[in-house]
mmCIF file of C-alpha atoms and ligand atoms in Angstrom:
data_model
loop_
_atom_site.group_PDB
_atom_site.id
_atom_site.type_symbol
_atom_site.label_atom_id
_atom_site.label_comp_id
_atom_site.label_asym_id
_atom_site.label_seq_id
_atom_site.Cartn_x
_atom_site.Cartn_y
_atom_site.Cartn_z
ATOM 1 C CA UNK A 1 115.311 123.728 87.777
ATOM 2 C CA UNK A 2 117.124 124.081 91.234
ATOM 3 C CA UNK A 3 118.302 120.904 93.210
ATOM 4 C CA UNK A 4 115.734 118.608 94.883
ATOM 5 C CA UNK A 5 115.768 118.724 98.264
ATOM 6 C CA UNK A 6 113.197 116.948 100.545
ATOM 7 C CA UNK A 7 113.128 115.913 104.060
ATOM 8 C CA UNK A 8 111.553 113.210 106.517
ATOM 9 C CA UNK A 9 110.140 115.019 109.567
ATOM 10 C CA UNK A 10 108.991 112.503 112.298
ATOM 11 C CA UNK A 11 107.919 113.507 115.615
ATOM 12 C CA UNK A 12 109.972 111.410 118.061
ATOM 13 C CA UNK A 13 106.847 110.434 120.419
ATOM 14 C CA UNK A 14 106.668 106.637 119.344
ATOM 15 C CA UNK A 15 108.285 103.965 117.252
ATOM 16 C CA UNK A 16 108.542 104.216 113.327
ATOM 17 C CA UNK A 17 106.012 102.036 112.254
ATOM 18 C CA UNK A 18 104.977 100.806 108.678
ATOM 19 C CA UNK A 19 103.385 103.953 107.471
ATOM 20 C CA UNK A 20 106.226 106.213 108.408
ATOM 21 C CA UNK A 21 108.862 103.745 106.821
ATOM 22 C CA UNK A 22 106.597 103.999 103.724
ATOM 23 C CA UNK A 23 106.873 107.857 103.648
ATOM 24 C CA UNK A 24 110.562 108.133 104.360
ATOM 25 C CA UNK A 25 111.321 105.526 101.618
ATOM 26 C CA UNK A 26 109.081 107.718 99.032
ATOM 27 C CA UNK A 27 111.171 110.761 99.894
ATOM 28 C CA UNK A 28 114.549 108.832 99.864
ATOM 29 C CA UNK A 29 113.809 107.097 96.706
ATOM 30 C CA UNK A 30 112.782 110.445 94.891
ATOM 31 C CA UNK A 31 115.791 112.578 96.288
ATOM 32 C CA UNK A 32 118.291 109.995 95.296
ATOM 33 C CA UNK A 33 116.605 109.244 91.779
ATOM 34 C CA UNK A 34 116.651 113.160 91.361
ATOM 35 C CA UNK A 35 120.520 113.226 92.413
ATOM 36 C CA UNK A 36 119.208 115.500 95.393
ATOM 37 C CA UNK A 37 119.413 115.665 98.915
ATOM 38 C CA UNK A 38 117.466 113.874 101.610
ATOM 39 C CA UNK A 39 117.450 115.502 105.076
ATOM 40 C CA UNK A 40 116.086 114.131 108.517
ATOM 41 C CA UNK A 41 114.541 116.457 110.990
ATOM 42 C CA UNK A 42 113.004 115.562 114.343
ATOM 43 C CA UNK A 43 109.662 117.418 114.973
ATOM 44 C CA UNK A 44 110.416 117.531 118.888
ATOM 45 C CA UNK A 45 108.613 120.488 119.873
ATOM 46 C CA UNK A 46 106.280 118.611 122.260
ATOM 47 C CA UNK A 47 108.540 118.290 124.753
ATOM 48 C CA UNK A 48 106.767 116.151 126.996
ATOM 49 C CA UNK A 49 105.745 113.300 124.514
ATOM 50 C CA UNK A 50 109.259 113.283 122.338
ATOM 51 C CA UNK A 51 111.857 111.379 123.735
ATOM 52 C CA UNK A 52 115.503 110.966 122.871
ATOM 53 C CA UNK A 53 115.345 107.255 122.737
ATOM 54 C CA UNK A 54 112.492 107.335 120.345
ATOM 55 C CA UNK A 55 114.579 109.670 117.956
ATOM 56 C CA UNK A 56 117.502 107.051 118.276
ATOM 57 C CA UNK A 57 115.222 104.488 117.549
ATOM 58 C CA UNK A 58 113.941 106.077 114.739
ATOM 59 C CA UNK A 59 117.458 106.609 113.211
ATOM 60 C CA UNK A 60 118.386 102.973 114.067
ATOM 61 C CA UNK A 61 115.299 101.968 111.840
ATOM 62 C CA UNK A 62 116.017 104.216 109.096
ATOM 63 C CA UNK A 63 119.499 102.688 108.735
ATOM 64 C CA UNK A 64 118.274 99.388 109.006
ATOM 65 C CA UNK A 65 116.063 100.197 106.244
ATOM 66 C CA UNK A 66 118.802 101.270 104.033
ATOM 67 C CA UNK A 67 117.688 104.710 104.361
ATOM 68 C CA UNK A 68 120.660 107.525 104.344
ATOM 69 C CA UNK A 69 120.265 111.078 105.099
ATOM 70 C CA UNK A 70 122.577 114.117 104.024
ATOM 71 C CA UNK A 71 124.081 116.169 106.703
ATOM 72 C CA UNK A 72 123.439 116.210 110.511
ATOM 73 C CA UNK A 73 119.751 115.494 111.896
ATOM 74 C CA UNK A 74 118.091 118.954 112.879
ATOM 75 C CA UNK A 75 116.339 118.826 116.180
ATOM 76 C CA UNK A 76 113.507 121.593 116.495
ATOM 77 C CA UNK A 77 113.907 121.101 120.294
ATOM 78 C CA UNK A 78 117.372 122.435 120.141
ATOM 79 C CA UNK A 79 116.929 125.595 118.135
ATOM 80 C CA UNK A 80 113.804 126.819 119.794
ATOM 81 C CA UNK A 81 115.029 130.536 119.668
ATOM 82 C CA UNK A 82 115.230 130.335 115.939
ATOM 83 C CA UNK A 83 111.369 130.460 115.584
ATOM 84 C CA UNK A 84 111.112 133.784 117.757
ATOM 85 C CA UNK A 85 111.681 136.592 114.964
ATOM 86 C CA UNK A 86 108.867 134.670 113.454
ATOM 87 C CA UNK A 87 106.263 134.745 116.113
ATOM 88 C CA UNK A 88 107.638 138.533 116.835
ATOM 89 C CA UNK A 89 107.061 139.429 113.063
ATOM 90 C CA UNK A 90 103.542 137.969 113.444
ATOM 91 C CA UNK A 91 102.893 139.801 116.680
ATOM 92 C CA UNK A 92 103.767 142.684 115.205
ATOM 93 C CA UNK A 93 101.444 142.473 112.107
ATOM 94 C CA UNK A 94 98.859 142.084 114.956
ATOM 95 C CA UNK A 95 97.828 138.721 113.597
ATOM 96 C CA UNK A 96 98.419 136.450 116.836
ATOM 97 C CA UNK A 97 96.169 136.566 120.300
ATOM 98 C CA UNK A 98 96.666 134.656 123.513
ATOM 99 C CA UNK A 99 94.154 131.564 124.233
ATOM 100 C CA UNK A 100 93.827 129.767 127.456
ATOM 101 C CA UNK A 101 91.417 127.424 126.418
ATOM 102 C CA UNK A 102 91.799 123.831 127.640
ATOM 103 C CA UNK A 103 90.498 120.753 125.006
ATOM 104 C CA UNK A 104 87.726 120.570 127.093
ATOM 105 C CA UNK A 105 86.625 124.425 126.746
ATOM 106 C CA UNK A 106 86.848 123.850 123.126
ATOM 107 C CA UNK A 107 85.037 120.515 123.077
ATOM 108 C CA UNK A 108 82.283 122.124 124.997
ATOM 109 C CA UNK A 109 81.816 125.189 122.740
ATOM 110 C CA UNK A 110 81.742 122.904 119.652
ATOM 111 C CA UNK A 111 78.187 121.825 120.598
ATOM 112 C CA UNK A 112 78.115 119.521 117.996
ATOM 113 C CA UNK A 113 80.321 117.740 116.180
ATOM 114 C CA UNK A 114 81.743 119.893 113.048
ATOM 115 C CA UNK A 115 80.619 118.143 109.564
ATOM 116 C CA UNK A 116 83.077 117.328 107.262
ATOM 117 C CA UNK A 117 86.063 118.454 108.931
ATOM 118 C CA UNK A 118 89.037 116.443 109.965
ATOM 119 C CA UNK A 119 90.015 118.348 112.472
ATOM 120 C CA UNK A 120 88.303 120.500 115.463
ATOM 121 C CA UNK A 121 88.430 124.300 114.033
ATOM 122 C CA UNK A 122 88.767 126.671 117.167
ATOM 123 C CA UNK A 123 85.651 128.213 118.051
ATOM 124 C CA UNK A 124 87.019 131.571 118.762
ATOM 125 C CA UNK A 125 86.382 131.724 122.675
ATOM 126 C CA UNK A 126 89.661 133.896 123.042
ATOM 127 C CA UNK A 127 89.524 135.375 119.621
ATOM 128 C CA UNK A 128 88.659 139.025 120.593
ATOM 129 C CA UNK A 129 91.579 138.900 123.247
ATOM 130 C CA UNK A 130 94.591 141.541 122.752
ATOM 131 C CA UNK A 131 98.171 140.533 123.227
ATOM 132 C CA UNK A 132 98.541 142.559 126.117
ATOM 133 C CA UNK A 133 96.180 140.464 128.053
ATOM 134 C CA UNK A 134 98.705 137.332 127.553
ATOM 135 C CA UNK A 135 99.161 135.472 130.836
ATOM 136 C CA UNK A 136 102.341 133.253 130.875
ATOM 137 C CA UNK A 137 100.577 130.010 130.335
ATOM 138 C CA UNK A 138 98.538 130.992 127.368
ATOM 139 C CA UNK A 139 99.083 129.592 123.858
ATOM 140 C CA UNK A 140 99.134 132.100 120.777
ATOM 141 C CA UNK A 141 96.982 131.538 117.799
ATOM 142 C CA UNK A 142 97.170 132.978 114.234
ATOM 143 C CA UNK A 143 93.954 135.112 113.770
ATOM 144 C CA UNK A 144 93.477 133.751 110.563
ATOM 145 C CA UNK A 145 90.486 136.351 108.951
ATOM 146 C CA UNK A 146 92.840 139.030 109.812
ATOM 147 C CA UNK A 147 95.992 137.230 108.241
ATOM 148 C CA UNK A 148 94.073 136.533 105.163
ATOM 149 C CA UNK A 149 92.768 140.180 105.025
ATOM 150 C CA UNK A 150 96.173 141.672 105.285
ATOM 151 C CA UNK A 151 97.229 139.402 102.265
ATOM 152 C CA UNK A 152 94.078 141.279 100.603
ATOM 153 C CA UNK A 153 93.456 140.332 96.996
ATOM 154 C CA UNK A 154 97.014 138.511 96.742
ATOM 155 C CA UNK A 155 96.360 135.088 95.142
ATOM 156 C CA UNK A 156 98.206 132.409 97.760
ATOM 157 C CA UNK A 157 99.117 129.383 95.459
ATOM 158 C CA UNK A 158 100.897 126.376 95.739
ATOM 159 C CA UNK A 159 102.222 123.751 93.405
ATOM 160 C CA UNK A 160 101.389 119.823 94.268
ATOM 161 C CA UNK A 161 102.830 116.894 92.608
ATOM 162 C CA UNK A 162 101.478 114.134 94.573
ATOM 163 C CA UNK A 163 99.039 111.727 92.872
ATOM 164 C CA UNK A 164 95.621 112.344 94.406
ATOM 165 C CA UNK A 165 95.892 116.135 94.358
ATOM 166 C CA UNK A 166 98.266 117.275 91.430
ATOM 167 C CA UNK A 167 98.200 120.646 89.922
ATOM 168 C CA UNK A 168 98.329 124.328 91.339
ATOM 169 C CA UNK A 169 96.052 125.238 94.170
ATOM 170 C CA UNK A 170 94.893 128.727 94.679
ATOM 171 C CA UNK A 171 93.792 128.647 98.637
ATOM 172 C CA UNK A 172 90.300 129.425 99.159
ATOM 173 C CA UNK A 173 90.094 131.837 101.931
ATOM 174 C CA UNK A 174 86.603 130.963 103.124
ATOM 175 C CA UNK A 175 87.505 127.192 102.956
ATOM 176 C CA UNK A 176 90.791 127.863 105.010
ATOM 177 C CA UNK A 177 88.722 129.268 107.533
ATOM 178 C CA UNK A 178 85.877 127.174 107.941
ATOM 179 C CA UNK A 179 88.193 123.941 108.056
ATOM 180 C CA UNK A 180 91.308 124.755 109.484
ATOM 181 C CA UNK A 181 90.816 128.376 111.441
ATOM 182 C CA UNK A 182 92.750 130.057 114.215
ATOM 183 C CA UNK A 183 95.647 127.230 114.478
ATOM 184 C CA UNK A 184 97.955 127.385 117.586
ATOM 185 C CA UNK A 185 101.641 128.674 116.650
ATOM 186 C CA UNK A 186 103.197 128.905 120.334
ATOM 187 C CA UNK A 187 101.989 126.357 122.625
ATOM 188 C CA UNK A 188 99.967 126.808 125.928
ATOM 189 C CA UNK A 189 102.143 126.982 129.166
ATOM 190 C CA UNK A 190 105.394 126.467 127.201
ATOM 191 C CA UNK A 191 106.254 129.531 125.084
ATOM 192 C CA UNK A 192 107.174 126.937 122.437
ATOM 193 C CA UNK A 193 106.444 126.914 118.846
ATOM 194 C CA UNK A 194 103.798 124.720 117.659
ATOM 195 C CA UNK A 195 104.060 122.210 114.660
ATOM 196 C CA UNK A 196 102.291 124.130 111.843
ATOM 197 C CA UNK A 197 104.906 127.325 111.945
ATOM 198 C CA UNK A 198 107.977 125.135 113.287
ATOM 199 C CA UNK A 199 107.470 122.842 110.250
ATOM 200 C CA UNK A 200 106.956 125.543 107.631
ATOM 201 C CA UNK A 201 110.056 127.710 108.557
ATOM 202 C CA UNK A 202 112.431 124.901 108.780
ATOM 203 C CA UNK A 203 111.300 123.846 105.353
ATOM 204 C CA UNK A 204 112.662 127.165 104.083
ATOM 205 C CA UNK A 205 115.429 127.236 106.257
ATOM 206 C CA UNK A 206 116.568 123.782 105.405
ATOM 207 C CA UNK A 207 116.051 124.810 101.585
ATOM 208 C CA UNK A 208 113.600 122.263 101.010
ATOM 209 C CA UNK A 209 112.276 122.088 97.298
ATOM 210 C CA UNK A 210 109.535 119.352 97.810
ATOM 211 C CA UNK A 211 107.707 118.723 100.840
ATOM 212 C CA UNK A 212 107.141 114.759 100.498
ATOM 213 C CA UNK A 213 104.543 113.504 103.433
ATOM 214 C CA UNK A 214 101.630 111.678 103.632
ATOM 215 C CA UNK A 215 98.139 112.799 102.237
ATOM 216 C CA UNK A 216 96.573 113.132 105.961
ATOM 217 C CA UNK A 217 98.537 116.275 105.663
ATOM 218 C CA UNK A 218 97.465 117.815 102.573
ATOM 219 C CA UNK A 219 94.423 119.653 104.124
ATOM 220 C CA UNK A 220 97.114 121.620 106.348
ATOM 221 C CA UNK A 221 99.304 122.770 103.518
ATOM 222 C CA UNK A 222 97.153 125.867 103.234
ATOM 223 C CA UNK A 223 97.616 127.019 106.546
ATOM 224 C CA UNK A 224 101.639 126.513 106.037
ATOM 225 C CA UNK A 225 101.450 128.391 102.704
ATOM 226 C CA UNK A 226 99.582 131.311 104.269
ATOM 227 C CA UNK A 227 102.084 131.793 106.993
ATOM 228 C CA UNK A 228 105.118 131.503 104.560
ATOM 229 C CA UNK A 229 103.438 134.061 102.057
ATOM 230 C CA UNK A 230 102.659 136.244 105.125
ATOM 231 C CA UNK A 231 106.506 136.123 106.216
ATOM 232 C CA UNK A 232 107.728 136.808 102.651
ATOM 233 C CA UNK A 233 109.219 133.199 102.133
ATOM 234 C CA UNK A 234 109.384 131.404 98.950
ATOM 235 C CA UNK A 235 106.676 128.608 98.865
ATOM 236 C CA UNK A 236 108.007 125.082 98.282
ATOM 237 C CA UNK A 237 106.387 122.450 95.977
ATOM 238 C CA UNK A 238 104.258 119.902 97.833
ATOM 239 C CA UNK A 239 104.161 116.059 97.210
ATOM 240 C CA UNK A 240 101.541 114.306 99.271
ATOM 241 C CA UNK A 241 101.694 110.731 98.847
ATOM 242 C CA UNK A 242 98.721 108.138 99.407
ATOM 243 C CA UNK A 243 98.657 106.156 102.460
ATOM 244 C CA UNK A 244 99.057 102.229 102.985
ATOM 245 C CA UNK A 245 96.547 100.542 104.052
ATOM 246 C CA UNK A 246 96.230 97.113 105.997
ATOM 247 C CA UNK A 247 94.484 94.014 104.445
ATOM 248 C CA UNK A 248 91.135 95.283 104.947
ATOM 249 C CA UNK A 249 91.734 98.502 103.356
ATOM 250 C CA UNK A 250 91.895 100.261 106.374
ATOM 251 C CA UNK A 251 94.102 103.174 106.716
ATOM 252 C CA UNK A 252 97.152 102.250 109.106
ATOM 253 C CA UNK A 253 96.581 103.960 112.464
ATOM 254 C CA UNK A 254 99.557 106.434 113.664
ATOM 255 C CA UNK A 255 100.080 104.206 116.846
ATOM 256 C CA UNK A 256 100.070 100.710 115.574
ATOM 257 C CA UNK A 257 102.955 98.893 117.587
ATOM 258 C CA UNK A 258 102.161 95.653 115.974
ATOM 259 C CA UNK A 259 103.486 97.400 112.720
ATOM 260 C CA UNK A 260 106.619 98.726 114.291
ATOM 261 C CA UNK A 261 109.469 98.526 112.172
ATOM 262 C CA UNK A 262 111.779 97.119 115.382
ATOM 263 C CA UNK A 263 109.117 94.514 115.801
ATOM 264 C CA UNK A 264 109.483 93.218 112.221
ATOM 265 C CA UNK A 265 113.330 93.407 112.737
ATOM 266 C CA UNK A 266 112.774 91.344 115.718
ATOM 267 C CA UNK A 267 110.487 88.962 113.775
ATOM 268 C CA UNK A 268 113.627 88.411 111.466
ATOM 269 C CA UNK A 269 112.186 90.276 108.462
ATOM 270 C CA UNK A 270 114.809 92.075 105.862
ATOM 271 C CA UNK A 271 114.381 95.864 104.565
ATOM 272 C CA UNK A 272 113.516 94.134 101.182
ATOM 273 C CA UNK A 273 110.525 92.236 102.995
ATOM 274 C CA UNK A 274 109.386 95.644 104.329
ATOM 275 C CA UNK A 275 109.777 97.197 100.518
ATOM 276 C CA UNK A 276 107.729 94.174 99.247
ATOM 277 C CA UNK A 277 104.839 94.793 101.767
ATOM 278 C CA UNK A 278 104.617 98.148 101.130
ATOM 279 C CA UNK A 279 104.650 97.772 97.418
ATOM 280 C CA UNK A 280 108.071 99.776 96.892
ATOM 281 C CA UNK A 281 110.157 96.417 96.201
HETATM 282 N N1 LIG B 1 105.902 115.518 112.293
HETATM 283 C C1 LIG B 1 104.863 115.454 111.758
HETATM 284 C C2 LIG B 1 104.219 114.040 111.967
HETATM 285 O O1 LIG B 1 105.143 113.196 112.183
HETATM 286 C C3 LIG B 1 105.003 115.436 109.915
HETATM 287 C C4 LIG B 1 105.047 116.992 109.529
HETATM 288 C C5 LIG B 1 105.502 116.960 108.055
HETATM 289 O O2 LIG B 1 105.866 115.985 107.320
HETATM 290 O O3 LIG B 1 104.971 117.860 107.600
HETATM 291 O O4 LIG B 1 103.301 113.637 111.401
#
């Protein structure tokens, strides 16, 4: 087996909170236990919400937690050109279409809330548009049905080592279309790569062997594996860890500043206290 390489990939749009710290500690501990590498990547392609100050605070908090990373921190915003060849390739394959929809347009088209999906599947308003009709402010979406058709009978699979979904997964085309659909790969108005593609491409570029992250992202793995398969890239192994819950068993919200690591630091707690709180002592 090759060397174990994993990463922690926060979006620097707010402070590091307990849930992030837990995720970083799990990835870090797995890499160190395997004698592998632990990398840090700032997923800062949302240029409006990402701030260098948040990135700096995240690094400070991780250091305080006793987490060390190997090599320089990768900033996606600093290498936006690196994602263009993949977008061009998908355009050549005729798998992208321009989209001018606002969130309000999408919500209005989804007459009733969609059952059983954690995510608003794009209702296809712009789906018939061709790339020739692209306006400067348009986003680009993946035409998922066409992408899957192109892969034909090819079995698309990935391996998962996390506790909840352990095993080999074969991606079910109809399920992916119904639950994830035509995701945005290039953002509206900015011509900037979006999360699904940037994150998957960097996992490959950074030689990640194990994508360690929270199980809230498990459902998105299918789309990232589809993108990597379309582009002919190797597929990493995925490890989705369980999420920590508060005293009432409720999943911790992403933005819960009361559980910001910097707040615990100010309150005089130690990194060992944090490890004990999340059950990793
Ligand atoms: N940047 C994403 C987040 O902060 C995580 C991406 C990933 O681990 O794949 O939620």
